[in-house]
Coordinates of C-alpha atoms and ligand atoms in Angstrom, one line a residue:
M30 CA 57.7 -0.4 -94.4
T31 CA 60.0 1.3 -96.8
V32 CA 61.7 0.2 -99.9
S33 CA 65.1 1.7 -100.2
C34 CA 65.9 0.7 -103.7
T35 CA 67.4 4.0 -104.8
G36 CA 70.8 3.1 -103.2
N37 CA 74.0 3.7 -105.1
G38 CA 72.3 3.8 -108.5
M39 CA 72.0 0.0 -108.2
Y40 CA 68.4 -0.1 -109.4
R41 CA 66.1 1.0 -112.1
N42 CA 62.8 1.7 -110.4
Y43 CA 59.2 1.3 -111.6
R44 CA 56.3 2.4 -109.5
Y45 CA 52.6 2.1 -110.2
F46 CA 49.2 1.7 -108.5
A47 CA 47.6 -1.8 -108.6
M48 CA 45.6 -4.0 -106.3
D49 CA 44.5 -0.8 -104.4
T50 CA 48.0 0.0 -103.4
V51 CA 51.4 1.2 -104.5
V52 CA 53.7 -1.2 -106.3
T53 CA 57.4 -0.7 -106.6
I54 CA 59.7 -2.8 -108.8
C55 CA 63.4 -2.4 -108.5
L56 CA 65.5 -4.0 -111.2
P57 CA 69.2 -4.0 -111.9
A58 CA 70.3 -0.6 -113.1
D59 CA 72.6 -2.1 -115.8
M60 CA 69.7 -4.0 -117.4
D61 CA 68.7 -2.9 -120.9
E62 CA 66.1 -0.2 -120.4
K63 CA 63.7 -1.8 -122.9
Q64 CA 63.9 -5.2 -121.3
A65 CA 63.5 -3.8 -117.8
S66 CA 60.4 -1.8 -118.7
A67 CA 58.9 -4.8 -120.6
A68 CA 59.5 -6.9 -117.4
A69 CA 57.8 -4.2 -115.3
D70 CA 54.9 -4.2 -117.7
R71 CA 54.5 -8.0 -117.5
C72 CA 54.4 -7.6 -113.7
S73 CA 51.7 -4.9 -114.1
R74 CA 49.6 -7.3 -116.2
I75 CA 50.1 -10.1 -113.6
L76 CA 48.8 -7.8 -110.9
S77 CA 45.8 -6.6 -112.9
D78 CA 45.0 -10.2 -113.5
I79 CA 45.2 -11.2 -109.9
E80 CA 43.1 -8.2 -109.0
M81 CA 40.4 -9.3 -111.5
H82 CA 40.2 -12.7 -109.8
L83 CA 40.5 -11.6 -106.1
S84 CA 39.0 -8.2 -105.7
S85 CA 36.1 -8.0 -103.4
K86 CA 35.6 -4.3 -104.0
N87 CA 35.6 -4.0 -107.8
E88 CA 32.3 -5.1 -109.2
N89 CA 34.0 -7.1 -111.9
G90 CA 36.3 -8.9 -109.4
G91 CA 35.8 -12.6 -109.2
V92 CA 35.5 -12.5 -105.4
Y93 CA 33.0 -9.7 -105.6
I94 CA 30.9 -11.7 -108.0
L95 CA 31.2 -14.8 -105.8
N96 CA 30.1 -12.8 -102.7
H97 CA 27.2 -11.0 -104.4
S98 CA 25.8 -13.2 -107.1
E99 CA 22.7 -15.3 -106.7
E100 CA 24.6 -18.6 -107.2
H101 CA 27.3 -17.9 -104.6
F102 CA 29.5 -20.2 -106.6
S103 CA 32.8 -19.7 -108.5
A104 CA 34.8 -22.1 -110.6
D105 CA 37.7 -19.6 -110.8
D106 CA 41.0 -21.4 -110.3
V107 CA 42.8 -18.6 -108.6
I108 CA 40.0 -18.2 -106.1
A109 CA 40.1 -21.9 -105.5
E110 CA 43.9 -21.9 -105.0
I111 CA 43.8 -18.9 -102.6
T112 CA 40.8 -20.3 -100.7
A113 CA 42.7 -23.5 -100.1
K114 CA 45.8 -21.7 -98.9
S115 CA 43.7 -19.3 -96.7
E116 CA 41.9 -22.2 -95.2
S117 CA 45.1 -23.9 -94.2
I118 CA 46.4 -20.7 -92.6
R119 CA 43.1 -20.1 -90.8
V120 CA 43.4 -23.6 -89.2
L121 CA 47.1 -23.1 -88.5
T122 CA 46.4 -19.7 -86.7
D123 CA 43.3 -20.9 -84.9
G124 CA 41.2 -18.4 -86.8
A125 CA 43.3 -15.3 -86.2
F126 CA 43.7 -15.2 -90.0
D127 CA 40.1 -15.6 -91.3
Y128 CA 39.2 -15.1 -94.9
T129 CA 35.5 -15.4 -94.2
L130 CA 35.2 -12.1 -92.4
S131 CA 33.9 -10.3 -95.4
P132 CA 30.5 -9.5 -93.9
L133 CA 32.3 -7.7 -91.0
I134 CA 34.8 -6.0 -93.3
E135 CA 32.0 -4.6 -95.5
L136 CA 30.0 -3.5 -92.5
W137 CA 32.9 -1.7 -90.9
N138 CA 33.8 0.0 -94.2
V139 CA 37.1 1.2 -92.7
T140 CA 38.5 2.5 -96.0
G141 CA 35.3 4.3 -96.6
G142 CA 35.7 6.0 -93.2
G143 CA 33.2 4.1 -91.0
P144 CA 31.1 4.9 -89.0
V145 CA 31.2 2.4 -86.0
P146 CA 28.3 0.0 -86.8
A147 CA 25.5 -0.8 -84.4
Q148 CA 26.1 -3.8 -82.1
S149 CA 23.1 -5.6 -83.7
D150 CA 24.6 -5.2 -87.1
I151 CA 27.9 -6.5 -85.9
S152 CA 26.2 -9.6 -84.4
D153 CA 24.3 -10.2 -87.6
A154 CA 27.5 -9.9 -89.7
L155 CA 29.4 -12.2 -87.2
S156 CA 26.7 -14.9 -87.7
R157 CA 27.5 -14.9 -91.4
T158 CA 31.2 -15.5 -91.0
G159 CA 32.9 -18.9 -90.5
A160 CA 34.5 -21.5 -92.7
D161 CA 31.6 -23.9 -92.1
K162 CA 29.7 -21.7 -94.6
V163 CA 32.3 -22.3 -97.3
R164 CA 32.5 -25.4 -99.4
A165 CA 35.6 -25.7 -101.6
G166 CA 36.0 -28.7 -103.8
E167 CA 37.3 -29.8 -107.2
N168 CA 34.6 -27.9 -109.1
G169 CA 34.9 -24.6 -107.3
V170 CA 34.0 -22.6 -104.2
E171 CA 30.5 -22.3 -102.9
L172 CA 29.2 -20.0 -100.1
Y173 CA 26.2 -20.5 -97.8
D174 CA 24.1 -18.6 -95.4
G175 CA 25.1 -15.1 -96.4
A176 CA 28.9 -15.8 -96.2
G177 CA 31.5 -13.8 -98.2
L178 CA 35.2 -14.1 -98.8
D179 CA 37.9 -11.5 -98.4
F180 CA 41.5 -12.0 -99.5
G181 CA 42.7 -8.5 -98.5
G182 CA 45.1 -10.1 -96.0
I183 CA 46.8 -12.5 -98.4
G184 CA 46.4 -11.4 -102.0
K185 CA 49.2 -8.9 -102.1
G186 CA 51.7 -11.4 -100.7
Y187 CA 50.5 -13.9 -103.3
A188 CA 51.0 -11.2 -106.0
A189 CA 54.5 -10.5 -104.7
V190 CA 55.3 -14.2 -105.1
L191 CA 54.0 -14.3 -108.7
I192 CA 55.8 -11.3 -109.9
T193 CA 59.0 -12.4 -108.2
E194 CA 58.7 -15.7 -110.0
E195 CA 58.1 -13.9 -113.3
L196 CA 61.2 -11.7 -112.9
K197 CA 63.4 -14.5 -111.7
S198 CA 62.3 -16.8 -114.6
S199 CA 63.1 -14.0 -117.1
G200 CA 66.7 -14.3 -115.9
I201 CA 66.8 -11.0 -113.9
P202 CA 69.6 -11.7 -111.5
Y203 CA 68.6 -9.6 -108.5
G204 CA 66.0 -7.1 -107.5
M205 CA 63.3 -6.1 -105.0
V206 CA 59.6 -5.7 -105.3
S207 CA 57.0 -4.3 -103.0
V208 CA 53.2 -4.7 -103.4
G209 CA 51.8 -2.4 -100.8
G210 CA 54.5 -3.2 -98.3
N211 CA 54.7 -6.9 -99.1
I212 CA 58.4 -7.0 -100.0
S213 CA 60.3 -9.5 -101.9
V214 CA 64.1 -9.6 -102.5
W215 CA 66.1 -12.1 -104.6
G216 CA 69.6 -12.7 -106.0
E217 CA 73.0 -11.3 -105.2
K218 CA 73.5 -7.6 -105.6
P219 CA 76.7 -6.4 -107.3
D220 CA 78.1 -5.0 -104.1
G221 CA 77.6 -8.3 -102.3
T222 CA 75.7 -6.7 -99.5
E223 CA 72.4 -8.0 -98.1
Y224 CA 69.1 -6.2 -98.7
K225 CA 68.2 -3.7 -96.0
I226 CA 64.5 -3.5 -95.4
G227 CA 63.2 -0.7 -93.2
I228 CA 60.3 -1.5 -90.7
K229 CA 58.2 1.6 -90.3
D230 CA 57.7 3.2 -86.9
P231 CA 53.9 3.0 -86.3
E232 CA 54.1 6.2 -84.2
N233 CA 55.9 8.1 -86.9
T234 CA 55.5 6.6 -90.3
D235 CA 58.1 8.9 -91.9
S236 CA 60.6 7.1 -89.8
V237 CA 61.6 3.4 -89.1
I238 CA 62.2 1.4 -85.9
G239 CA 65.0 -0.5 -87.6
Y240 CA 66.1 -2.6 -90.5
V241 CA 65.9 -6.3 -91.4
Y242 CA 68.8 -7.7 -93.4
L243 CA 67.9 -10.4 -95.9
D244 CA 69.6 -12.4 -98.7
A245 CA 66.3 -13.5 -100.2
G246 CA 62.7 -13.9 -99.1
F247 CA 59.7 -11.9 -98.2
V248 CA 58.7 -9.4 -95.5
S249 CA 55.1 -8.4 -94.8
V250 CA 53.8 -5.9 -92.3
S251 CA 50.3 -5.5 -90.8
G252 CA 49.6 -2.5 -88.7
D253 CA 46.9 -0.2 -87.3
Y254 CA 48.4 2.9 -88.8
E255 CA 47.7 2.8 -92.5
R256 CA 44.0 2.1 -93.0
F257 CA 41.8 3.4 -90.2
F258 CA 39.1 6.0 -89.2
E259 CA 38.6 7.8 -86.0
E260 CA 35.4 8.3 -84.1
N261 CA 35.1 10.0 -80.7
G262 CA 38.9 10.0 -80.4
K263 CA 39.2 6.3 -80.9
R264 CA 41.0 4.6 -83.8
Y265 CA 39.2 1.9 -85.7
H266 CA 41.6 0.1 -88.1
H267 CA 41.1 -2.5 -90.8
I268 CA 42.2 -5.7 -89.2
I269 CA 39.2 -7.5 -87.6
D270 CA 39.2 -9.9 -84.7
G271 CA 36.8 -12.6 -85.8
S272 CA 36.1 -13.6 -82.2
T273 CA 34.7 -10.2 -81.3
G274 CA 33.6 -8.6 -84.7
Y275 CA 35.6 -5.5 -83.8
P276 CA 39.0 -4.2 -85.0
A277 CA 41.7 -6.3 -83.1
E278 CA 42.9 -4.8 -79.9
S279 CA 45.7 -7.1 -79.1
G280 CA 48.2 -4.6 -77.8
L281 CA 50.2 -4.5 -81.0
H282 CA 50.8 -1.6 -83.3
S283 CA 52.3 -3.7 -86.1
A284 CA 53.5 -7.2 -86.9
A285 CA 56.2 -7.9 -89.5
V286 CA 56.7 -11.4 -90.8
I287 CA 59.8 -12.6 -92.6
S288 CA 59.4 -15.9 -94.5
S289 CA 60.6 -17.7 -97.7
D290 CA 56.9 -18.0 -98.5
G291 CA 55.4 -14.6 -99.5
T292 CA 51.8 -15.6 -99.5
E293 CA 52.2 -17.0 -96.0
A294 CA 54.2 -13.9 -94.8
D295 CA 51.2 -11.7 -95.7
A296 CA 48.6 -13.9 -94.1
L297 CA 50.7 -14.5 -91.0
S298 CA 51.4 -10.8 -90.4
T299 CA 47.6 -10.2 -90.3
A300 CA 47.3 -13.3 -88.0
L301 CA 50.1 -12.2 -85.5
F302 CA 48.6 -8.7 -85.3
V303 CA 45.3 -10.3 -84.2
M304 CA 47.0 -12.7 -81.8
G305 CA 49.0 -10.1 -79.9
E306 CA 52.4 -10.5 -78.4
E307 CA 51.9 -13.5 -76.1
K308 CA 49.9 -15.7 -78.5
A309 CA 52.1 -14.7 -81.4
L310 CA 55.3 -15.8 -79.6
E311 CA 53.5 -19.0 -78.5
F312 CA 52.6 -19.7 -82.1
Y313 CA 56.2 -19.1 -83.1
R314 CA 57.5 -21.5 -80.5
L315 CA 55.0 -24.2 -81.7
G316 CA 57.0 -24.2 -85.0
K317 CA 53.9 -25.1 -87.1
A318 CA 55.0 -22.4 -89.6
D319 CA 58.5 -21.4 -90.7
F320 CA 58.8 -17.6 -90.1
E321 CA 60.4 -14.9 -88.1
A322 CA 58.7 -11.8 -86.8
V323 CA 59.3 -8.3 -85.5
L324 CA 56.4 -6.9 -83.4
V325 CA 55.9 -3.4 -82.2
A326 CA 53.7 -3.1 -79.1
D327 CA 51.3 -0.3 -78.4
D328 CA 53.8 0.9 -75.7
G329 CA 56.6 1.1 -78.2
R330 CA 58.4 -2.1 -77.2
I331 CA 60.0 -4.0 -80.1
I332 CA 59.8 -7.8 -79.8
M333 CA 61.7 -10.1 -82.1
T334 CA 61.7 -13.8 -82.6
D335 CA 65.0 -15.6 -82.0
G336 CA 65.9 -16.2 -85.6
I337 CA 65.8 -12.6 -86.6
K338 CA 67.7 -11.0 -83.7
D339 CA 71.1 -11.2 -85.5
K340 CA 69.5 -9.8 -88.7
F341 CA 67.8 -6.8 -87.2
E342 CA 69.4 -3.4 -86.7
F343 CA 67.7 -0.8 -84.5
Y344 CA 67.4 2.6 -86.1
E345 CA 69.7 4.8 -84.1
G346 CA 67.0 7.4 -83.5
A347 CA 64.7 4.8 -82.0
V348 CA 63.9 4.7 -78.3
N349 CA 64.3 1.1 -77.0
Ligands
LIG21 P1 47.2 -4.5 -95.7 O1 46.1 -4.9 -96.6 O2 47.1 -3.1 -95.1 O3 48.6 -4.7 -96.2 P2 46.9 -6.9 -94.1 O4 47.8 -7.7 -94.9 O5 47.0 -7.1 -92.6 O6 47.1 -5.3 -94.3 O7 45.4 -7.2 -94.5 C1 44.3 -6.5 -94.0 C2 43.1 -6.8 -94.8 O8 42.8 -8.2 -94.7 C3 41.9 -6.0 -94.5 O9 41.8 -4.8 -95.2 C4 40.8 -7.0 -94.8 O10 40.5 -7.0 -96.2 C5 41.4 -8.3 -94.5 N1 41.2 -8.8 -93.1 C6 40.9 -8.0 -92.0 N2 40.9 -8.8 -90.9 C7 41.3 -10.0 -91.2 C8 41.6 -11.2 -90.5 N3 41.4 -11.3 -89.2 N4 42.0 -12.3 -91.2 C9 42.2 -12.2 -92.5 N5 42.0 -11.1 -93.3 C10 41.5 -10.0 -92.6
LIG22 MG1 48.7 -9.4 -94.3

């Protein structure tokens, strides 16, 4: 996914590293420079705050503490909110999105470069996953039987929503933000055109397969091409299929989700990637969630849901 907010000098851009990823904030170029940079700073603080609550990697992160402390209990309100949202999406997607896969995610250690775990360790980690080991109530979230939570598949979308709300409520008339490829756009641009969001080509990440045109809303992409390690010529990426305990092999290279709900867009992109083409299209047809999608299959085919066909432009260099 690319953020082309350099166009026509329309934006003032801020870029930094937060939540373990690159964040880009594109604000109107005619905004007062001090105000724009103050707004970007507020976003940065919001992101650090979310990271403090939701990180499962940072030892001071709320989720890390929940997963590793003796009590296995947290009264953190952000964790409670994201747990509730994650649980509803887990149910909606029949477990394709599963925030209880932390034991498997830690075992695979994809960002740390692997290696492929022993089958017995995978089986053991699998036995510690499952929402039946999570109790979320009014007082907080409690874990049982070696369970752990991981919000890597939803937290950046949630962050994109919060910083978009912050920027909109500060009266910034239009703009674009990206939190590690979770994109948000809002407001009418001075030239009146729609936002043009590039969807990366998984086979050649310097290029795109095409563009999605949007007035407002969110786009999230999940793929096998950004975080992975290789062993014996095989690629092991970071999106786990909770039904097998292995990185999902669903026949998809990437799944982009377009939605007015950015938290859902993030979680659903992960879910569709796990489901694969057939199940993802079936899930779309069921209409239980309001979204559109652009899928790229391992064989290079580009599959779109009905509602995005008019809003998608193939990159002229793409083969399809
Ligand atoms: P990225 O983090 O690269 O933007 P995703 O949004 O698809 O990609 O999230 C992938 C992350 O979500 C993984 O790094 C891991 O933390 C977590 N995760 C892995 N598999 C699943 C799954 N089946 N359901 C929910 N979260 C998952
Ligand atoms: Mg996601």
